[in-house]
């Protein structure tokens, strides 16, 4: 079975095709890069609408797939920016109707977890989900994925992007901060905001900007913010693992591309005897293949919807989705 997935929650438009063994047979992606500042939702949506025909053609020719091989169309229904979500949903509905294939709605956050889960081979991992718009610790319990902790303000990637913009980098800023941090020598003190299993980054952003204004080098500033922000993420992930008695941890989201975060998480997990896994960078950032994979799972559980009921859900929460494909799997929290 092959399913085609459409991703368009924010800056990335992507079409992926995956098979039932979770082999990515095609992936075509293009990111909207604002000339100045952050994402403008309508401009990003226009970018996606312009690019989708090409992305679709590329994905289909890459996969060598005849349309008849594609059994369903999955799309990101939420959460995300309304205009961007609608651009992807429109393409998905059109394909579903034209090709006569079922339409499968997918929650973007759940998709980050599911692609990491299948690639890791783990049964019931905790997800540390660190991206631009979201920063959450997620685990399965009682038929749904539950958000155990999350950012109380901005996502960690958003924090890195905002800081990097002020340091002269363009969007996305996380990779620039990572490069500078490699040359850093001195870790300056910054706020460390962990509240139970939640984190916050706005105080860290203000303090980092103050250090920058005082002339701290880009390299030392980057090393300092990475050290603080990623230690906060490790702490909340560790607390979740400890409370659940979990044995497995996966990473997801664009910030999970970061080598320092990966190393810090591995070190923490090793000390607790917990196995970890991070997908390759192309499957950590937003991508259509993870939507297609979650579509395969959801289709198996009968979660197709009629086009007339396929409105996008910009504020959909991870735990609003019934993960019915998981119901027979044992949970770290409560056996079913
Ligand atoms: P979501 O909708 O899941 O919140 P998103 O729209 O933020 O996702 P992603 O592609 O998952 O999109 O993540 C993009 C973020 O990842 C950006 O904030 C970017 O700076 C950050 N990022 C990418 N690579 C790195 C890296 N090497 N180090 C740190 N951050 C990174
Ligand atoms: Fe994402």
XYZ file of C-alpha atoms and ligand atoms in Angstrom:
368
model
C 0.000 0.000 0.000
C 1.157 3.538 -0.762
C -0.283 6.710 0.707
C 0.437 10.268 -0.417
C 0.786 12.914 2.303
C 0.438 16.680 2.044
C 2.095 18.945 4.612
C 1.496 22.695 4.810
C 1.079 23.735 8.449
C 3.516 26.664 8.353
C 6.532 27.569 6.191
C 6.979 24.201 4.480
C 5.004 22.787 1.560
C 5.740 19.103 1.105
C 4.412 16.058 -0.714
C 5.555 12.613 0.396
C 4.716 9.071 -0.608
C 5.360 6.194 1.780
C 4.601 2.488 1.737
C 3.319 0.171 4.454
C 6.882 -0.700 5.514
C 7.491 3.026 6.188
C 9.850 3.309 3.220
C 9.797 6.863 1.894
C 9.326 6.380 -1.837
C 9.129 10.070 -2.630
C 9.548 13.383 -0.912
C 9.377 16.832 -2.488
C 9.640 19.843 -0.221
C 10.000 23.590 -0.525
C 10.259 26.099 2.288
C 8.897 29.636 2.194
C 11.676 31.968 3.330
C 10.498 35.463 4.242
C 12.757 38.224 2.949
C 12.473 39.971 6.284
C 11.180 39.009 9.722
C 8.998 36.004 10.503
C 6.354 34.121 8.530
C 3.544 36.102 6.940
C 0.703 33.532 6.810
C -0.884 34.720 3.569
C 2.441 34.987 1.740
C 3.397 31.519 2.949
C 0.020 30.169 1.782
C 0.524 31.752 -1.659
C 3.951 30.154 -1.823
C 2.432 26.750 -1.045
C -0.392 27.138 -3.574
C 2.136 28.128 -6.270
C 4.517 25.284 -5.459
C 2.169 22.329 -4.904
C 1.663 21.441 -8.605
C 5.454 21.088 -9.095
C 5.961 19.287 -5.798
C 3.237 16.831 -6.710
C 4.714 16.159 -10.115
C 8.188 15.684 -8.630
C 6.926 13.326 -5.935
C 4.994 11.206 -8.411
C 7.899 10.935 -10.826
C 10.375 10.195 -7.988
C 8.241 7.370 -6.687
C 7.749 5.941 -10.145
C 4.228 5.531 -8.913
C 1.237 5.180 -11.065
C -1.663 7.059 -9.567
C -3.449 3.716 -9.265
C -0.825 2.619 -6.671
C -1.811 5.413 -4.289
C -4.498 4.138 -1.967
C -5.280 7.257 0.045
C -4.526 10.953 0.427
C -3.496 12.170 3.874
C -3.159 15.826 4.826
C -2.218 17.951 7.840
C -5.551 19.090 9.244
C -3.928 21.035 12.114
C -2.507 22.628 14.117
C -0.985 25.420 12.071
C -1.581 28.686 10.273
C -5.096 28.754 8.781
C -4.209 30.045 5.283
C -1.285 27.599 4.981
C -3.363 24.632 6.155
C -6.091 25.536 3.674
C -3.620 25.587 0.763
C -2.611 21.970 1.509
C -6.132 20.788 2.320
C -7.395 22.143 -1.010
C -4.818 20.084 -2.905
C -5.616 16.985 -0.819
C -9.374 17.302 -1.419
C -8.844 17.821 -5.128
C -6.666 14.682 -5.369
C -9.105 12.658 -3.294
C -12.024 13.625 -5.525
C -10.167 13.371 -8.837
C -8.473 10.049 -8.104
C -11.378 8.652 -6.113
C -9.230 7.905 -3.058
C -10.146 8.222 0.641
C -9.157 11.438 2.412
C -7.384 10.949 5.759
C -6.979 13.852 8.235
C -3.741 13.858 10.222
C -2.622 15.839 13.259
C 0.795 17.313 12.503
C 2.198 16.778 16.026
C 1.053 13.164 16.106
C 2.763 12.681 12.736
C 6.127 13.828 14.161
C 5.728 11.170 16.840
C 4.522 8.369 14.588
C 7.322 8.700 12.017
C 9.896 8.606 14.824
C 8.127 5.647 16.445
C 8.081 3.502 13.337
C 11.676 4.323 12.315
C 12.935 3.643 15.842
C 11.151 0.320 16.080
C 10.134 1.347 19.614
C 6.725 0.309 20.859
C 5.721 3.100 23.207
C 8.222 5.967 23.282
C 7.933 9.366 24.902
C 8.353 12.105 22.279
C 10.398 15.224 22.867
C 8.889 17.415 20.163
C 10.991 20.517 19.573
C 10.090 22.638 16.582
C 9.495 26.260 15.676
C 5.872 26.539 16.720
C 5.712 23.705 19.249
C 7.704 22.409 22.164
C 6.054 19.497 23.932
C 6.681 16.264 25.774
C 4.120 13.770 24.525
C 3.203 10.202 25.470
C 0.384 7.793 24.727
C -2.251 6.999 27.343
C -5.841 5.766 27.162
C -6.396 6.034 23.419
C -4.766 9.407 22.825
C -1.412 11.126 22.769
C -1.183 13.322 25.859
C 0.804 16.509 26.228
C 2.626 16.049 29.534
C 4.519 19.308 29.337
C 4.972 22.125 26.886
C 6.203 25.641 26.370
C 4.208 28.274 28.194
C 5.047 30.873 25.556
C 7.020 30.475 22.307
C 8.436 27.294 20.777
C 12.162 26.676 21.184
C 12.729 26.994 17.410
C 10.812 30.250 17.321
C 13.054 31.490 20.141
C 16.193 30.532 18.168
C 14.789 32.098 14.982
C 13.962 35.400 16.692
C 17.364 35.629 18.321
C 19.214 34.683 15.133
C 17.346 37.313 13.105
C 18.705 39.977 15.439
C 22.173 38.482 15.005
C 22.059 38.879 11.228
C 20.987 35.387 10.174
C 18.027 34.731 7.911
C 15.111 32.381 8.620
C 15.355 29.635 9.849
C 17.864 30.716 12.483
C 18.407 27.424 14.347
C 21.092 26.138 11.948
C 23.017 29.468 12.154
C 22.964 29.376 15.957
C 24.202 25.776 15.791
C 27.150 26.780 13.569
C 28.128 29.733 15.787
C 27.742 27.661 18.958
C 30.362 25.178 17.703
C 32.957 27.973 17.926
C 31.743 29.242 21.317
C 34.123 29.095 24.306
C 32.291 30.621 27.253
C 28.815 29.838 28.633
C 27.186 32.967 30.091
C 24.481 32.765 32.753
C 20.931 33.011 31.397
C 17.472 32.344 32.869
C 16.620 28.658 33.159
C 12.813 28.371 33.046
C 11.465 24.941 33.896
C 8.101 24.826 35.655
C 7.260 21.224 36.460
C 7.097 19.647 33.034
C 6.630 22.973 31.238
C 9.263 25.342 29.890
C 9.318 28.953 28.751
C 11.633 30.858 26.456
C 10.586 34.508 26.428
C 12.705 35.415 29.483
C 15.645 33.616 27.913
C 15.113 35.597 24.709
C 15.096 38.951 26.527
C 18.199 38.058 28.547
C 20.035 36.784 25.450
C 19.272 40.034 23.605
C 20.672 41.959 26.586
C 23.909 39.939 26.412
C 24.073 40.602 22.691
C 23.667 44.353 23.280
C 26.541 44.157 25.770
C 28.795 42.868 23.010
C 28.968 39.142 23.821
C 30.208 37.384 20.677
C 27.768 35.472 18.448
C 29.696 32.311 19.165
C 29.538 32.573 22.967
C 25.947 33.788 22.893
C 24.901 30.859 20.701
C 26.713 28.362 22.926
C 25.062 29.921 25.985
C 21.514 29.805 24.614
C 21.908 26.271 23.254
C 23.299 25.049 26.578
C 20.438 26.563 28.562
C 17.535 25.842 26.205
C 18.531 22.237 25.507
C 19.233 21.518 29.189
C 15.665 22.671 29.890
C 14.345 20.287 27.230
C 16.416 17.417 28.622
C 15.111 18.067 32.118
C 11.422 17.955 31.163
C 11.959 14.895 28.968
C 13.762 13.173 31.830
C 10.977 14.036 34.274
C 8.383 12.559 31.888
C 10.422 9.382 31.477
C 10.870 9.070 35.227
C 7.160 9.511 36.000
C 6.032 7.092 33.300
C 8.750 4.528 33.880
C 9.281 4.788 30.104
C 12.149 2.878 28.474
C 12.196 4.691 25.116
C 12.507 8.297 23.967
C 12.274 9.720 20.463
C 12.987 13.205 19.134
C 11.011 15.103 16.530
C 10.550 18.590 15.064
C 13.061 20.804 13.290
C 15.141 21.575 16.390
C 15.750 17.821 16.749
C 18.165 18.244 13.798
C 20.523 19.909 16.265
C 23.575 17.810 17.090
C 24.111 19.301 20.541
C 20.487 18.586 21.544
C 20.826 15.024 20.228
C 24.024 14.470 22.232
C 22.587 15.941 25.429
C 19.427 13.839 25.166
C 21.446 10.679 24.468
C 23.639 11.323 27.478
C 20.663 11.853 29.780
C 18.909 8.754 28.441
C 22.007 6.569 28.662
C 22.388 7.476 32.335
C 18.808 6.251 32.908
C 19.125 3.136 30.735
C 16.572 4.556 28.267
C 16.888 3.948 24.521
C 16.720 7.005 22.240
C 16.173 7.641 18.564
C 16.126 10.715 16.339
C 14.931 10.460 12.714
C 17.195 11.753 9.918
C 16.972 15.557 9.618
C 14.741 15.365 6.513
C 12.122 13.564 8.621
C 12.564 15.771 11.716
C 11.608 18.951 9.878
C 8.113 19.291 8.436
C 7.597 16.753 5.648
C 4.802 15.078 3.723
C 6.154 11.561 4.335
C 5.326 11.667 8.053
C 1.793 12.782 7.183
C 1.522 9.917 4.695
C 2.768 7.407 7.304
C 0.301 8.580 9.938
C -2.311 8.427 7.173
C -1.510 4.724 6.713
C -2.040 4.127 10.436
C -5.236 6.187 10.567
C -6.617 4.567 7.417
C -6.047 1.148 8.981
C -8.195 2.346 11.883
C -10.954 3.578 9.555
C -10.323 7.283 10.069
C -11.270 8.546 6.622
C -13.462 11.636 6.306
C -15.788 13.051 3.748
C -14.523 16.087 1.825
C -17.500 18.063 3.132
C -16.216 17.540 6.702
C -12.548 18.134 5.994
C -12.214 21.706 7.264
C -8.809 22.595 8.683
C -8.307 22.861 12.451
C -5.628 25.528 13.113
C -5.848 25.049 16.887
C -6.237 21.290 17.010
C -4.514 19.880 20.105
C -2.494 16.678 20.103
C -4.868 15.093 22.623
C -8.008 15.899 20.621
C -7.125 13.103 18.210
C -8.215 9.574 18.948
C -5.195 7.427 18.192
C -7.412 4.418 17.539
C -4.596 2.606 15.707
C -2.750 2.450 19.034
C -5.518 0.940 21.080
C -4.180 -2.595 21.003
C -0.660 -1.447 21.912
C 0.396 -1.507 25.542
C 0.870 1.959 27.035
C 3.649 3.047 29.341
C 1.005 4.656 31.516
C -1.738 2.082 31.667
C -2.005 -1.362 30.129
C -5.158 -1.807 28.070
P 5.725 22.760 13.867
O 4.515 23.066 13.024
O 5.869 21.324 14.174
O 5.891 23.654 15.023
P 7.664 24.134 12.333
O 6.703 24.857 11.464
O 8.396 24.916 13.319
O 6.951 22.896 12.924
P 9.883 22.408 11.648
O 10.401 22.153 10.268
O 9.448 21.225 12.435
O 8.731 23.455 11.395
O 10.958 23.199 12.514
C 11.545 24.389 12.071
C 12.370 24.934 13.221
O 13.510 24.086 13.431
C 12.903 26.333 12.991
O 12.637 27.091 14.147
C 14.406 26.115 12.795
O 15.208 27.200 13.225
C 14.643 24.894 13.646
N 15.856 24.164 13.248
C 16.113 23.579 12.060
N 17.364 23.056 12.063
C 17.897 23.313 13.290
C 19.160 23.050 13.905
N 20.133 22.416 13.259
N 19.338 23.469 15.184
C 18.351 24.119 15.864
N 17.161 24.412 15.307
C 16.932 24.022 14.048
Fe 6.485 20.369 12.482
